[in-house]
Short mmCIF file of C-alpha atoms in Angstrom, two decimals:
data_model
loop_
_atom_site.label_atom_id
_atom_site.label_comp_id
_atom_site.label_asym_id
_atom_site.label_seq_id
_atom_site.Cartn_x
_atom_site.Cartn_y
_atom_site.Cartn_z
CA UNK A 1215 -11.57 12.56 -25.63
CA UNK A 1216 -8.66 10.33 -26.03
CA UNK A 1217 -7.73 10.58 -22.73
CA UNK A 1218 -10.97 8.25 -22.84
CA UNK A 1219 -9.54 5.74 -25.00
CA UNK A 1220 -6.15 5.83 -23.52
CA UNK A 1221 -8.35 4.36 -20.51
CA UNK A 1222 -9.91 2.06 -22.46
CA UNK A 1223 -6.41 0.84 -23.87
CA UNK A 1224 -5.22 0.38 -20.02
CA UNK A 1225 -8.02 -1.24 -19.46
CA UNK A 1226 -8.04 -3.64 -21.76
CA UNK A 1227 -4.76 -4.58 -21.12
CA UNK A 1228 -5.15 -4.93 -17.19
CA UNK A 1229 -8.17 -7.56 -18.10
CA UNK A 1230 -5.72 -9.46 -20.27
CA UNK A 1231 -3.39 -9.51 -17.28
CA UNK A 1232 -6.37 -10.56 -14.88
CA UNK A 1233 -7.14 -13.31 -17.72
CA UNK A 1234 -4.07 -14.41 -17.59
CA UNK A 1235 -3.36 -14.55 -13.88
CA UNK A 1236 -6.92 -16.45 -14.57
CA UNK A 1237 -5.56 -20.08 -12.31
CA UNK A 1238 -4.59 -17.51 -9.84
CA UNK A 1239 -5.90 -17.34 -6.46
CA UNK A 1240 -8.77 -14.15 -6.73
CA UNK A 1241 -6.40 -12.15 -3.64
CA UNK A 1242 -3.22 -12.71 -5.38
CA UNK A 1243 -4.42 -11.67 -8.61
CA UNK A 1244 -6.28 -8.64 -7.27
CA UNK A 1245 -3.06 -7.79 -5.77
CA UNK A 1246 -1.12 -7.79 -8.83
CA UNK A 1247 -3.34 -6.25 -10.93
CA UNK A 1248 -3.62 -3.45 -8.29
CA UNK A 1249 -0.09 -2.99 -8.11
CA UNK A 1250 0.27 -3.28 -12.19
CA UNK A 1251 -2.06 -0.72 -12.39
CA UNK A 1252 -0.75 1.53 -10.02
CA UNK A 1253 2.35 1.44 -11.58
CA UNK A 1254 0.90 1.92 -15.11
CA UNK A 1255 -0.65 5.33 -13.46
CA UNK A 1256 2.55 6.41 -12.50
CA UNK A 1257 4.22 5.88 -15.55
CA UNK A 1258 1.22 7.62 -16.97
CA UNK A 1259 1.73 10.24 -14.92
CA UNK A 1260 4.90 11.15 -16.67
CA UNK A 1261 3.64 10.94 -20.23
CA UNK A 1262 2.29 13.93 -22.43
CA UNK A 1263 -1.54 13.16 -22.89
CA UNK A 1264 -3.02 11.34 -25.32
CA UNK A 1265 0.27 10.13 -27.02
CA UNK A 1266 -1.06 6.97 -27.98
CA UNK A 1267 2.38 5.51 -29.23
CA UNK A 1268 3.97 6.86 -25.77
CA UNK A 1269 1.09 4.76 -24.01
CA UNK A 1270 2.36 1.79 -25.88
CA UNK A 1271 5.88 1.79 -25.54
CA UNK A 1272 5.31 2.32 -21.81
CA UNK A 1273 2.64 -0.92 -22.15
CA UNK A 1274 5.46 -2.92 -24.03
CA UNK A 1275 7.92 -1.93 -20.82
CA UNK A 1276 5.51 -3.50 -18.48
CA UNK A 1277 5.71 -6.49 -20.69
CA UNK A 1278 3.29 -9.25 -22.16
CA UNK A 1279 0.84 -10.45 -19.47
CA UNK A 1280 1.47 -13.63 -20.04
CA UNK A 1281 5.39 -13.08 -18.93
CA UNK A 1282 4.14 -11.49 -15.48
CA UNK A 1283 1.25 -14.48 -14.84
CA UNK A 1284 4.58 -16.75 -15.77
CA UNK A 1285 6.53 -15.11 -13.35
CA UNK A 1286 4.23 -15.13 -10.72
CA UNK A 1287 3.70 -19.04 -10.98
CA UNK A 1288 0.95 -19.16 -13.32
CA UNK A 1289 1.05 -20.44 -16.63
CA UNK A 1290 -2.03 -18.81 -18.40
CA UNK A 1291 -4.34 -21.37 -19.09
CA UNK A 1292 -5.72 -23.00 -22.49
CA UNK A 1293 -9.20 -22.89 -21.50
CA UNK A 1294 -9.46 -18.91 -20.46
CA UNK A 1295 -11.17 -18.03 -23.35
CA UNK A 1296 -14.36 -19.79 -23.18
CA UNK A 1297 -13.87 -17.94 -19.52
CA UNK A 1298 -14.04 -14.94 -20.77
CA UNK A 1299 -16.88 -15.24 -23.13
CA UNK A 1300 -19.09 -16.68 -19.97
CA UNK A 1301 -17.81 -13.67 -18.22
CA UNK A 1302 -19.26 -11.13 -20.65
CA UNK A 1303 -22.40 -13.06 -20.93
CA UNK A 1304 -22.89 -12.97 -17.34
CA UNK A 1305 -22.18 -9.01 -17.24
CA UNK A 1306 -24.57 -8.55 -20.10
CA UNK A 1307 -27.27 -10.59 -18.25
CA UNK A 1308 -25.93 -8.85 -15.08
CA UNK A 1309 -27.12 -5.62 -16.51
CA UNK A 1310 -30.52 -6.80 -18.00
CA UNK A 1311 -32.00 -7.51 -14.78
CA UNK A 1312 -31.39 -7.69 -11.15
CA UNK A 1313 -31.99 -10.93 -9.86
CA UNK A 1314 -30.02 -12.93 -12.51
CA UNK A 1315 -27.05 -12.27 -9.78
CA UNK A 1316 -29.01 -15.51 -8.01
CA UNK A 1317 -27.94 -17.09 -10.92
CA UNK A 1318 -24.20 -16.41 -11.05
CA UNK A 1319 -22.98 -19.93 -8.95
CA UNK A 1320 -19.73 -20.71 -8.68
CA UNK A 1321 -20.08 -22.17 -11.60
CA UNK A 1322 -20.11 -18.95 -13.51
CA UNK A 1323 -17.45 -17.42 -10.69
CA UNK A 1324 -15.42 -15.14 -13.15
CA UNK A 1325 -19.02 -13.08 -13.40
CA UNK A 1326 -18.82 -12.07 -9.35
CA UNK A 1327 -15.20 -10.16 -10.59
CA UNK A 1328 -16.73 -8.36 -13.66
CA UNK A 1329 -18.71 -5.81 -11.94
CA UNK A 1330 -17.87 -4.34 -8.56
CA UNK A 1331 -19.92 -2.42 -5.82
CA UNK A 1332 -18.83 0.89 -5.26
CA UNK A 1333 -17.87 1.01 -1.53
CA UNK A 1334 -18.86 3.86 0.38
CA UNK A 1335 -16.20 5.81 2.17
CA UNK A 1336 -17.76 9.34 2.22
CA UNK A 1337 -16.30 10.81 5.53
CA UNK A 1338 -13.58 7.95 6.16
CA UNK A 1339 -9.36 9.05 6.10
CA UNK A 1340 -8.31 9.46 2.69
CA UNK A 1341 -5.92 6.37 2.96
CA UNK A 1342 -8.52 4.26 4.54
CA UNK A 1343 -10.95 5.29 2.01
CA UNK A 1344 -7.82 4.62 -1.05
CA UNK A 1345 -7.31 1.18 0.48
CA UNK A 1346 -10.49 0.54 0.80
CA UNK A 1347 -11.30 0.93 -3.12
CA UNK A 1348 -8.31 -0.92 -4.12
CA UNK A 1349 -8.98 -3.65 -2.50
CA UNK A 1350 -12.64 -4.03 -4.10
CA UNK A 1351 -10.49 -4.33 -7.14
CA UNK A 1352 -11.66 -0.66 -8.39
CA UNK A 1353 -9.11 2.31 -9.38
CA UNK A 1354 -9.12 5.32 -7.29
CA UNK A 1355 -8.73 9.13 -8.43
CA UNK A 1356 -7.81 11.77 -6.12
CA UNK A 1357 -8.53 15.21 -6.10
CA UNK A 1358 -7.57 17.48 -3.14
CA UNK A 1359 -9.89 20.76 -2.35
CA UNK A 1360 -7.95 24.09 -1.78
CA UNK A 1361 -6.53 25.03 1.82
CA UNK A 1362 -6.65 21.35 2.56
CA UNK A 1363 -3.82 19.77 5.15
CA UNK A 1364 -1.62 16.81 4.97
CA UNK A 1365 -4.57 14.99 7.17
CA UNK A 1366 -7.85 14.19 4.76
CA UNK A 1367 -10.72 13.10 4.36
CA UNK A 1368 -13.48 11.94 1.90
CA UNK A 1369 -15.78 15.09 1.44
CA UNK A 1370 -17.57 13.14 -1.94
CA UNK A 1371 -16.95 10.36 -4.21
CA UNK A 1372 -18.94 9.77 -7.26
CA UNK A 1373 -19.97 7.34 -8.33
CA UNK A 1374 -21.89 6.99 -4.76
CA UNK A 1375 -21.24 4.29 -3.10
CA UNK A 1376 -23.91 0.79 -3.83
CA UNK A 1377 -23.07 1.63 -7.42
CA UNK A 1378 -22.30 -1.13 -9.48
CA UNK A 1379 -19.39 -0.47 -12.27
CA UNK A 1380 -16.68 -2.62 -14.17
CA UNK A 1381 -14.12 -3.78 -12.17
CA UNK A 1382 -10.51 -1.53 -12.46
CA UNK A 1383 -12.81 1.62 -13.33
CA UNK A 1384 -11.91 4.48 -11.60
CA UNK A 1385 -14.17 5.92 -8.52
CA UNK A 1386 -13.58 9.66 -8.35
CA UNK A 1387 -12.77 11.65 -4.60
CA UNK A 1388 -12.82 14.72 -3.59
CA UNK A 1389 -10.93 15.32 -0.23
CA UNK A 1390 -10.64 17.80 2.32
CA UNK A 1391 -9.85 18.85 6.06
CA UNK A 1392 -10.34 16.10 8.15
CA UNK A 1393 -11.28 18.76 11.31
CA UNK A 1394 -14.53 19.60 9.33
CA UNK A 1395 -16.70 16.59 10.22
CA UNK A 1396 -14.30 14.67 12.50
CA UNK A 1397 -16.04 14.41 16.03
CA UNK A 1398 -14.04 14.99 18.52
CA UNK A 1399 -13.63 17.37 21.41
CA UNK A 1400 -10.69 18.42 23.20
CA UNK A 1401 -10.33 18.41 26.97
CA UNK A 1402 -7.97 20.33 29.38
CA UNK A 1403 -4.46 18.27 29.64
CA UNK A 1404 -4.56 16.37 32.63
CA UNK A 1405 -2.91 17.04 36.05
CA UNK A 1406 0.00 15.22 37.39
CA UNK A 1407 -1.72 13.12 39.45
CA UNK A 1408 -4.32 11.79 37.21
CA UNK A 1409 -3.29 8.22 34.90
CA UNK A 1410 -3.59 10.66 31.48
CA UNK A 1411 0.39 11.83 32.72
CA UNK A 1412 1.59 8.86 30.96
CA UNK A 1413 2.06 10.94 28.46
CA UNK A 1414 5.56 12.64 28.27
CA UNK A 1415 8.51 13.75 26.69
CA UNK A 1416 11.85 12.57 25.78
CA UNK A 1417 14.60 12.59 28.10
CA UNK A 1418 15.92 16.73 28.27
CA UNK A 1419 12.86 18.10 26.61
CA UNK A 1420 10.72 18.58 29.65
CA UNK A 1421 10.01 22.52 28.10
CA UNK A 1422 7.95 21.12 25.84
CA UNK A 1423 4.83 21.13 28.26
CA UNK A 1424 4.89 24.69 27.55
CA UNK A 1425 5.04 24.16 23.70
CA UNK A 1426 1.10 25.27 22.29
CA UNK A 1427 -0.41 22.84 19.91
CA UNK A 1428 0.93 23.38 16.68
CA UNK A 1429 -2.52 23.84 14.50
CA UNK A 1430 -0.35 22.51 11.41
CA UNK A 1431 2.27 20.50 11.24
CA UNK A 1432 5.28 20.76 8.72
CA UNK A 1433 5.76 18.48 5.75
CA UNK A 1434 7.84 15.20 6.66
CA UNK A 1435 10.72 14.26 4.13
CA UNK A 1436 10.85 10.55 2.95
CA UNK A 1437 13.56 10.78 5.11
CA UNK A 1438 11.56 11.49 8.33
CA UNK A 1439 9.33 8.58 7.29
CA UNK A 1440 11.72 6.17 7.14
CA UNK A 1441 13.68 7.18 10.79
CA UNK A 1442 10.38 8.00 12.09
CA UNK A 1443 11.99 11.21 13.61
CA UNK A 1444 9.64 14.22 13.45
CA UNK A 1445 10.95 17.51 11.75
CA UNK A 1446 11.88 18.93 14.83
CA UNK A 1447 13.84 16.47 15.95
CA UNK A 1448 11.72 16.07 19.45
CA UNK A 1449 10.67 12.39 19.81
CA UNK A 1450 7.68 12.20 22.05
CA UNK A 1451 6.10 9.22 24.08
CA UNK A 1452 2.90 7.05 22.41
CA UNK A 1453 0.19 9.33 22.87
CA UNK A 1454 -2.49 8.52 25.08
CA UNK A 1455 -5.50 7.93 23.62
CA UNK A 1456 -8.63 8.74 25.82
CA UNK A 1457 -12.01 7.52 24.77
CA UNK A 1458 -15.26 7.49 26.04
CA UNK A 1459 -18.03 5.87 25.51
CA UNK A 1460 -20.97 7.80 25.14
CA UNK A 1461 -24.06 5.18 23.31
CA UNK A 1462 -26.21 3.83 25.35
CA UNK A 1463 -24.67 0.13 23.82
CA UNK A 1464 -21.21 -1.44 25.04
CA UNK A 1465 -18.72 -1.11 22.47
CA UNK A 1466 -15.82 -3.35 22.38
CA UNK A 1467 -12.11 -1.78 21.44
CA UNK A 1468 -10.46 -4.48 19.49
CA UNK A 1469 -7.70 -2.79 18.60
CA UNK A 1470 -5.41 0.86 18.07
CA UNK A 1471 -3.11 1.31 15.44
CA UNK A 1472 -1.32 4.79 15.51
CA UNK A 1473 -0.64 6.51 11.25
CA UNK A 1474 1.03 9.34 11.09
CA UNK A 1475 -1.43 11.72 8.78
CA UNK A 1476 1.24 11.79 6.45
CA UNK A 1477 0.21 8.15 5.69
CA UNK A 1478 2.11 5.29 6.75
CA UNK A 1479 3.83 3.27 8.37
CA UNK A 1480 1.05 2.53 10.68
CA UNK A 1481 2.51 2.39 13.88
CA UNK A 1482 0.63 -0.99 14.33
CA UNK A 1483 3.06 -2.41 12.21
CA UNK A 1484 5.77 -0.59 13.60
CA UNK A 1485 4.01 -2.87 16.66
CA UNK A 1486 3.99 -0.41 19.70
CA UNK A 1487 0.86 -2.29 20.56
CA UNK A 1488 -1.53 -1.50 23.31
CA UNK A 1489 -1.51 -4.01 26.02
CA UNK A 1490 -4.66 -3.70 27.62
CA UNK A 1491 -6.68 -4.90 24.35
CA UNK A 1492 -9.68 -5.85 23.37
CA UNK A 1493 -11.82 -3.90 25.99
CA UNK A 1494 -15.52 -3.76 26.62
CA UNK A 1495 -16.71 -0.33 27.36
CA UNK A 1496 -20.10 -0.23 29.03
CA UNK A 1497 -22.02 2.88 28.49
CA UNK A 1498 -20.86 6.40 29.70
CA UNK A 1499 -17.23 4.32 30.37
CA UNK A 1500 -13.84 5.95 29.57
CA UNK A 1501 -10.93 4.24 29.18
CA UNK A 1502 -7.12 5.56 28.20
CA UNK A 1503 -4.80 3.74 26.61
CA UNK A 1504 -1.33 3.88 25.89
CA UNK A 1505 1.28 1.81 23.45
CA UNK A 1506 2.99 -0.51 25.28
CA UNK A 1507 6.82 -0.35 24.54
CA UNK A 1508 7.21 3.71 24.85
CA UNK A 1509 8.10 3.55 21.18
CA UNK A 1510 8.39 7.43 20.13
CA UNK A 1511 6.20 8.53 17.66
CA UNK A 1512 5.99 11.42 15.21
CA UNK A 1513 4.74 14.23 16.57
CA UNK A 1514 1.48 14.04 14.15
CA UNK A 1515 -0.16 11.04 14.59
CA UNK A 1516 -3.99 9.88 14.15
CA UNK A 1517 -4.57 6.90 16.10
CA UNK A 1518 -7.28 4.84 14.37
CA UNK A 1519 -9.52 2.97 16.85
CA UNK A 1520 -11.01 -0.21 15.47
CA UNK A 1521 -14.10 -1.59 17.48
CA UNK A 1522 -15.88 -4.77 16.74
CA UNK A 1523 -18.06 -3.22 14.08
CA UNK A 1524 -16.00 -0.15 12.45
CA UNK A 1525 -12.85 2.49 12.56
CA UNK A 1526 -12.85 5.94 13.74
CA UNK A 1527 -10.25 8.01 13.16
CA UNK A 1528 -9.17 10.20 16.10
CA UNK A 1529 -7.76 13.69 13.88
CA UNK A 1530 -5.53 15.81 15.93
CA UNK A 1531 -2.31 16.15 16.52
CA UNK A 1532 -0.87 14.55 19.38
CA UNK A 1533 2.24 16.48 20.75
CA UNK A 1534 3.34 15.75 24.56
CA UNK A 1535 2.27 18.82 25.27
CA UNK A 1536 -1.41 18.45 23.93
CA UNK A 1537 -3.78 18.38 25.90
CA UNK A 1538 -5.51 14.92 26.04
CA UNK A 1539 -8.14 13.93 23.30
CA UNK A 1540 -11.26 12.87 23.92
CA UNK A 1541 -13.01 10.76 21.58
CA UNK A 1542 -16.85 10.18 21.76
CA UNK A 1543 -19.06 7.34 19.66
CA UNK A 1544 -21.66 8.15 18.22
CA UNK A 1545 -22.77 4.57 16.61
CA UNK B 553 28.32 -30.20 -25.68
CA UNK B 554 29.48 -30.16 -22.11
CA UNK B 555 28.94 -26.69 -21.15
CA UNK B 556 25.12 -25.10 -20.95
CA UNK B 557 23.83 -22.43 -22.69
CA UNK B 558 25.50 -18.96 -20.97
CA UNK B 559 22.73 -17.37 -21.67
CA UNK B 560 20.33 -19.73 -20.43
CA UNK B 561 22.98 -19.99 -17.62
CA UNK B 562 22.95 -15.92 -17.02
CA UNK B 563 19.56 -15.38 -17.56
CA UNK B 564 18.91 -18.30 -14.08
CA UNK B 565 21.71 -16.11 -12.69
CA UNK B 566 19.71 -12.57 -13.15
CA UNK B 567 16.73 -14.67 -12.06
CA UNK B 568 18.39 -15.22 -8.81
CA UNK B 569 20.20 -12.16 -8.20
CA UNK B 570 17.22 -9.78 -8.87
CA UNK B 571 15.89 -10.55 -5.40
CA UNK B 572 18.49 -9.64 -3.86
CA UNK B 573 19.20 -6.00 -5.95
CA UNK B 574 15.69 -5.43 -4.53
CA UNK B 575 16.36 -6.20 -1.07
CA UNK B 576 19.62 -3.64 -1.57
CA UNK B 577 17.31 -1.04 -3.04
CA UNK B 578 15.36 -0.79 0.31
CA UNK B 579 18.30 -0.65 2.47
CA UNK B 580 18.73 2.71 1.44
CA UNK B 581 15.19 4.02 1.95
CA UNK B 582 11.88 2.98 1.16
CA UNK B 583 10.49 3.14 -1.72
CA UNK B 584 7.05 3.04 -3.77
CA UNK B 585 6.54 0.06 -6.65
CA UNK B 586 6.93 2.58 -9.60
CA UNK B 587 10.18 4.13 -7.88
CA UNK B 588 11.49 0.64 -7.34
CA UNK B 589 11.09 -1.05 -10.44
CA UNK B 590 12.41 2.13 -12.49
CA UNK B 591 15.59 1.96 -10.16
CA UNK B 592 16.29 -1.75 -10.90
CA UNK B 593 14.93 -1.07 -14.68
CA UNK B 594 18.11 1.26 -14.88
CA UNK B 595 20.74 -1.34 -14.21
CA UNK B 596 21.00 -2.61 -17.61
CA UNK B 597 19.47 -6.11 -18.18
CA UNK B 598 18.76 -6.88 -14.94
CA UNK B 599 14.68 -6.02 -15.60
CA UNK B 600 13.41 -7.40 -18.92
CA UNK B 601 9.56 -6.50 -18.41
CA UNK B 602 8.79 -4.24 -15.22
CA UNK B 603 6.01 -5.90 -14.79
CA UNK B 604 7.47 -9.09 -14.10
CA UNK B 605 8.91 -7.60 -10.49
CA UNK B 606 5.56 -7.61 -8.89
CA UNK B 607 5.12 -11.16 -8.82
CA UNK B 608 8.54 -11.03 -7.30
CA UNK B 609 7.80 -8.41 -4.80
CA UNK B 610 4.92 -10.43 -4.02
CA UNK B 611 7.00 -13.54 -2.89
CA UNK B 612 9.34 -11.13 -0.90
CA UNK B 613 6.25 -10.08 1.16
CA UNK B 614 5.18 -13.36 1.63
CA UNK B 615 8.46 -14.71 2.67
CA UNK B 616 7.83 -11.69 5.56
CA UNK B 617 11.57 -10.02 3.67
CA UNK B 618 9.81 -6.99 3.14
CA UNK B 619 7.08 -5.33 4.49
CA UNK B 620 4.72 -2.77 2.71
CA UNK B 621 2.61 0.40 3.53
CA UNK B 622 0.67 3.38 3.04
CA UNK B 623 2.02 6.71 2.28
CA UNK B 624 0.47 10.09 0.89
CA UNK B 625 1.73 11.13 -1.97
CA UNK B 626 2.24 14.91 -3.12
CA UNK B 627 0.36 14.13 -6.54
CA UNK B 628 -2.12 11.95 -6.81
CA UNK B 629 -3.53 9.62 -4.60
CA UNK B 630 -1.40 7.27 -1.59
CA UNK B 631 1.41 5.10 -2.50
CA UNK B 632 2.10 1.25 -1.77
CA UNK B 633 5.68 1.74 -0.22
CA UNK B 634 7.82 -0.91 0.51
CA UNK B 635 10.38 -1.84 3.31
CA UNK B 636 12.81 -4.29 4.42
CA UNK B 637 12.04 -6.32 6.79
CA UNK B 638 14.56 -7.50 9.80
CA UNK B 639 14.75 -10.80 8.26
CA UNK B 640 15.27 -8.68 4.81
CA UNK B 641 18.51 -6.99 5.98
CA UNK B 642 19.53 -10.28 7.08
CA UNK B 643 18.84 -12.72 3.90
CA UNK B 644 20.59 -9.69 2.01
CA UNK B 645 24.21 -9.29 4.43
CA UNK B 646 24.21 -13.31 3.62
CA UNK B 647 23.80 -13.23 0.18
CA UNK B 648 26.42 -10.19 -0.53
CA UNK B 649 28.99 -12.33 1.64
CA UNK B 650 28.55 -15.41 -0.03
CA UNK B 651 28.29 -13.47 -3.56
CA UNK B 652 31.37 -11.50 -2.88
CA UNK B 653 33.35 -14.30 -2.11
CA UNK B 654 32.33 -16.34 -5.10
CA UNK B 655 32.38 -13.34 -7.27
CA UNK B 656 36.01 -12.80 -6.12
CA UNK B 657 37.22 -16.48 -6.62
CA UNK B 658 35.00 -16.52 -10.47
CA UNK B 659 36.90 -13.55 -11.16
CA UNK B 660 40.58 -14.71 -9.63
CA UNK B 661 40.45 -18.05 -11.36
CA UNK B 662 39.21 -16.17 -14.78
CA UNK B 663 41.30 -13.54 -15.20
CA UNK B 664 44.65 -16.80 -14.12
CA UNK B 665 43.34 -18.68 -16.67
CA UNK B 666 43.69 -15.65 -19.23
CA UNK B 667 47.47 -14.91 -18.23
#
C-alpha cells in the first residue's frame, strides 16, 4: 500500500519539476522529466520499500526543481500557478465528458499534457515499444515472462492502448520471445553466384560457413557494447537483409537501421547506412540490401525496416553463416 | 574589495569544469544517466543536486559532444546510455591540455609565492 503513496510522492514531485520547466519548450521538458524520472527509478531501485524518509533523502539528492529548471535555462515562472489550477480544471472537465477536448485551445495548452493516450505497442520490440511510451511522456514497467531471450517483445500491456491516464503514470508490459509472433521465414543460404553472397566473413574466418546458426546467442558485456566486438571475437560483414514484398500494394523502404537485440547502439547511428535507399517495391518484388561501408556488426543483430507507414522488426540472428532471411509484409 | 568572492569564483569554476568530468567519464565506457551522475556525485562537491546534470547532459547532446542510446538492461526495463561523440573526445583532449597547463602554472606561482 505505500508502495502506492511512494508513487504518489514521485509523482508529485516530477509535476513540480514539469511546472517548473513550465517556459520550457514541451520536447525539452518531456525530455528532462523522462530522464529525472528514470533516474529517480533507479535510485529507487536501490532503496528498501516503502521507507518513506529513504524516498526523501534520495528526492532532496535530486535537488529542488526549481535548481534543475535554473540549470537548464529556465527560470520558473511567477505566473505558473494560475497554470496549474487551469490545468486541473481542464482534467476535471476532461474527465466529465468527451467532447470538452474541442474545447482545450491553445489557450488552455497545459490541459493537452495532463492526460496522455496510452500508445499501443502490443507485438512491437521491447525497446521500440519502451521508447515509444517515454516519449508520450508516460512511465514504463517491465516485466519479463520465464524462458524469455535477450530479444523481446510486447506479449500485453495494460492499460490497453487508446486509454487515457495522467501523464508520468506507469503503463505495465509483459514481454516475451520475439520468435513467437514475429513473421518471418527462413530460406536456404544462397549460392555463390547469386547477389545474397555479399554476405561474408572477416578476413581468416572463411570456416565459419560451416558454423550452424546459433539458436541463442551469449550475453554481451558492456564491454562488447561499447567495441562492438561480438563474444566470440568473429566480426562478420553487414548482414544482408532480403525482403519481399508480398501485398498486393507498393511499399516504399525508407530506411534500415541494424540494433543489436541486446539494445543499442543502433547501428544507424553507428551510420553503416544502406545506399540504395528509399526504394519502391511493387508487389511480389524482392529486394536485398546491404550496409554500405562493410562496417562489422555483432553477430546478433535485428535489422529494423522502416517503410513509409511503420517498422518491422526482422528477429533472427544474422551470423555469416546464416542462411539469408526473408522478410514478408503483411500490411 | 579587489578580489571576488572565491566561492562565487569556485563555484563558476565547478560550473565550467563539470562538463568536461562528464566528457572524461565516457571516455572510459558508456554509461547510463543514473550510473553517470552517481560517478560524478562521488567526486566531492563537484555535483550539488544530481538532478541539475540533466539539463547539462542535455546541452552536451545538443552541442552533438555526446551521443545517446538504447540498451537492455538486466533489471528492469532499457536504459538511456550515453556516449562520446568524435567531437566529444576532441573538446575534452583540448580542455585537459589547456587545464593542465594552467593548473600547473596556478599551482607553480602559488606554492613560489608561499616560500
Amino acid at each position: 500500500m505505500s508502495t502506492v503513496s511512494q508513487d504518489a510522492i514521485v509523482s508529485r514531485y516530477l509535476d513540480q519539476l514539469r511546472a517548473a520547466l513550465g517556459d520550457a519548450p514541451a520536447a525539452r521538458r518531456n525530455q528532462l522529466v523522462e530522464e529525472i524520472s528514470e533516474h529517480i527509478a533507479e535510485a529507487r531501485a536501490d532503496l528498501p520499500v516503502d521507507d518513506d524518509v529513504a524516498l526523501n533523502e534520495l528526492l532532496d539528492r535530486v535537488g529542488r526543481p526549481e535548481d534543475i529548471a535554473v540549470e537548464a535555462g529556465f527560470a520558473p515562472s511567477a505566473r505558473r500557478r494560475p497554470w496549474v489550477v487551469a490545468a486541473l480544471v481542464a482534467v476535471l472537465l476532461l474527465l466529465a465528458g468527451t467532447t470538452v477536448g474541442m474545447l482545450a485551445t491553445h489557450h488552455h495548452r497545459e490541459s493537452a499534457s495532463a492526460m496522455v493516450r496510452v500508445p499501443s505497442i502490443v507485438g512491437r520490440p521491447t525497446m521500440v515499444a519502451v521508447s515509444t511510451i517515454r516519449a508520450a511522456g508516460l512511465a514504463v514497467s517491465v516485466t519479463t515472462s520465464k524462458g524469455a531471450g535477450s530479444s523481446t517483445i510486447v506479449l500485453a500491456q495494460q492499460p490497453a492502448g487508446g486509454t487515457q491516464i495522467r501523464r508520468g503514470q506507469a503503463v505495465r508490459l509483459l514481454v516475451g520471445p520475439a520468435s513467437s509472433t514475429v513473421t518471418t521465414t527462413t530460406v536456404p543460404p544462397p549460392s555463390p553466384a547469386t547477389t545474397t553472397t555479399q554476405v561474408s566473413a572477416a578476413p581468416g574466418s572463411t570456416t565459419t560457413t560451416t558454423i550452424a546458426c546459433p539458436t541463442s546467442m551469449p550475453s554481451l558485456t558492456e564491454q562488447d557494447l561499447t567495441s562492438w566486438k561480438n563474444p566470440s571475437g568473429q566480426t562478420i560483414a553487414v548482414p544482408v537483409v532480403a525482403i519481399k514484398n508480398t501485398s498486393t500494394a507498393a511499399i516504399t523502404i525508407t530506411a534500415i537501421t541494424v540494433v543489436s537485440d541486446i539494445g543499442g547502439p543502433t547501428l544507424g547511428d553507428a551510420e553503416p547506412g544502406f545506399s540504395t535507399l528509399p526504394i519502391t517495391m511493387a508487389p511480389g518484388q524482392s529486394a536485398s540490401f546491404m550496409a554500405s561501408n562493410g562496417a562489422p556488426f555483432p553477430t546478433n543483430v535485428v535489422p529494423q525496416l522502416w517503410s513509409s507507414s511503420e517498422a518491422w522488426t526482422w528477429a533472427s540472428p544474422a551470423l555469416a553463416s546464416c542462411p539469408t532471411h526473408e522478410m514478408q509484409f503483411h500490411p | 574589495m579587489v578580489l571576488g568572492d572565491a566561492d562565487k569564483l569556485l563555484v563558476q569554476m565547478r560550473r565550467g569544469a563539470i562538463e568536461y568530468c562528464v566528457l572524461a567519464l565516457l571516455r572510459e565506457k558508456d554509461r547510463y544517466g543514473f550510473d553517470l551522475v552517481r560517478s560524478l556525485a562521488e567526486a566531492d562537491g563537484l555535483v550539488t543536486s544530481e538532478g541539475t546534470v540533466y539539463p547539462l547532459l542535455n546541452r552536451l547532446r545538443t552541442s552533438g559532444l555526446v551521443e545517446t542510446y538504447w540498451a537492455e538492461s538486466d533489471q528492469g526495463p532499457p536504459r538511456r546510455y550515453y556516449r562520446l561523440s568524435a567531437d566529444g573526445k576532441e573538446a575534452l583532449g583540448r580542455f585537459q591540455e589547456q587545464w593542465t597547463r594552467f593548473k600547473r602554472n596556478v599551482d607553480s606561482i602559488l606554492e613560489g609565492g608561499r616560500s
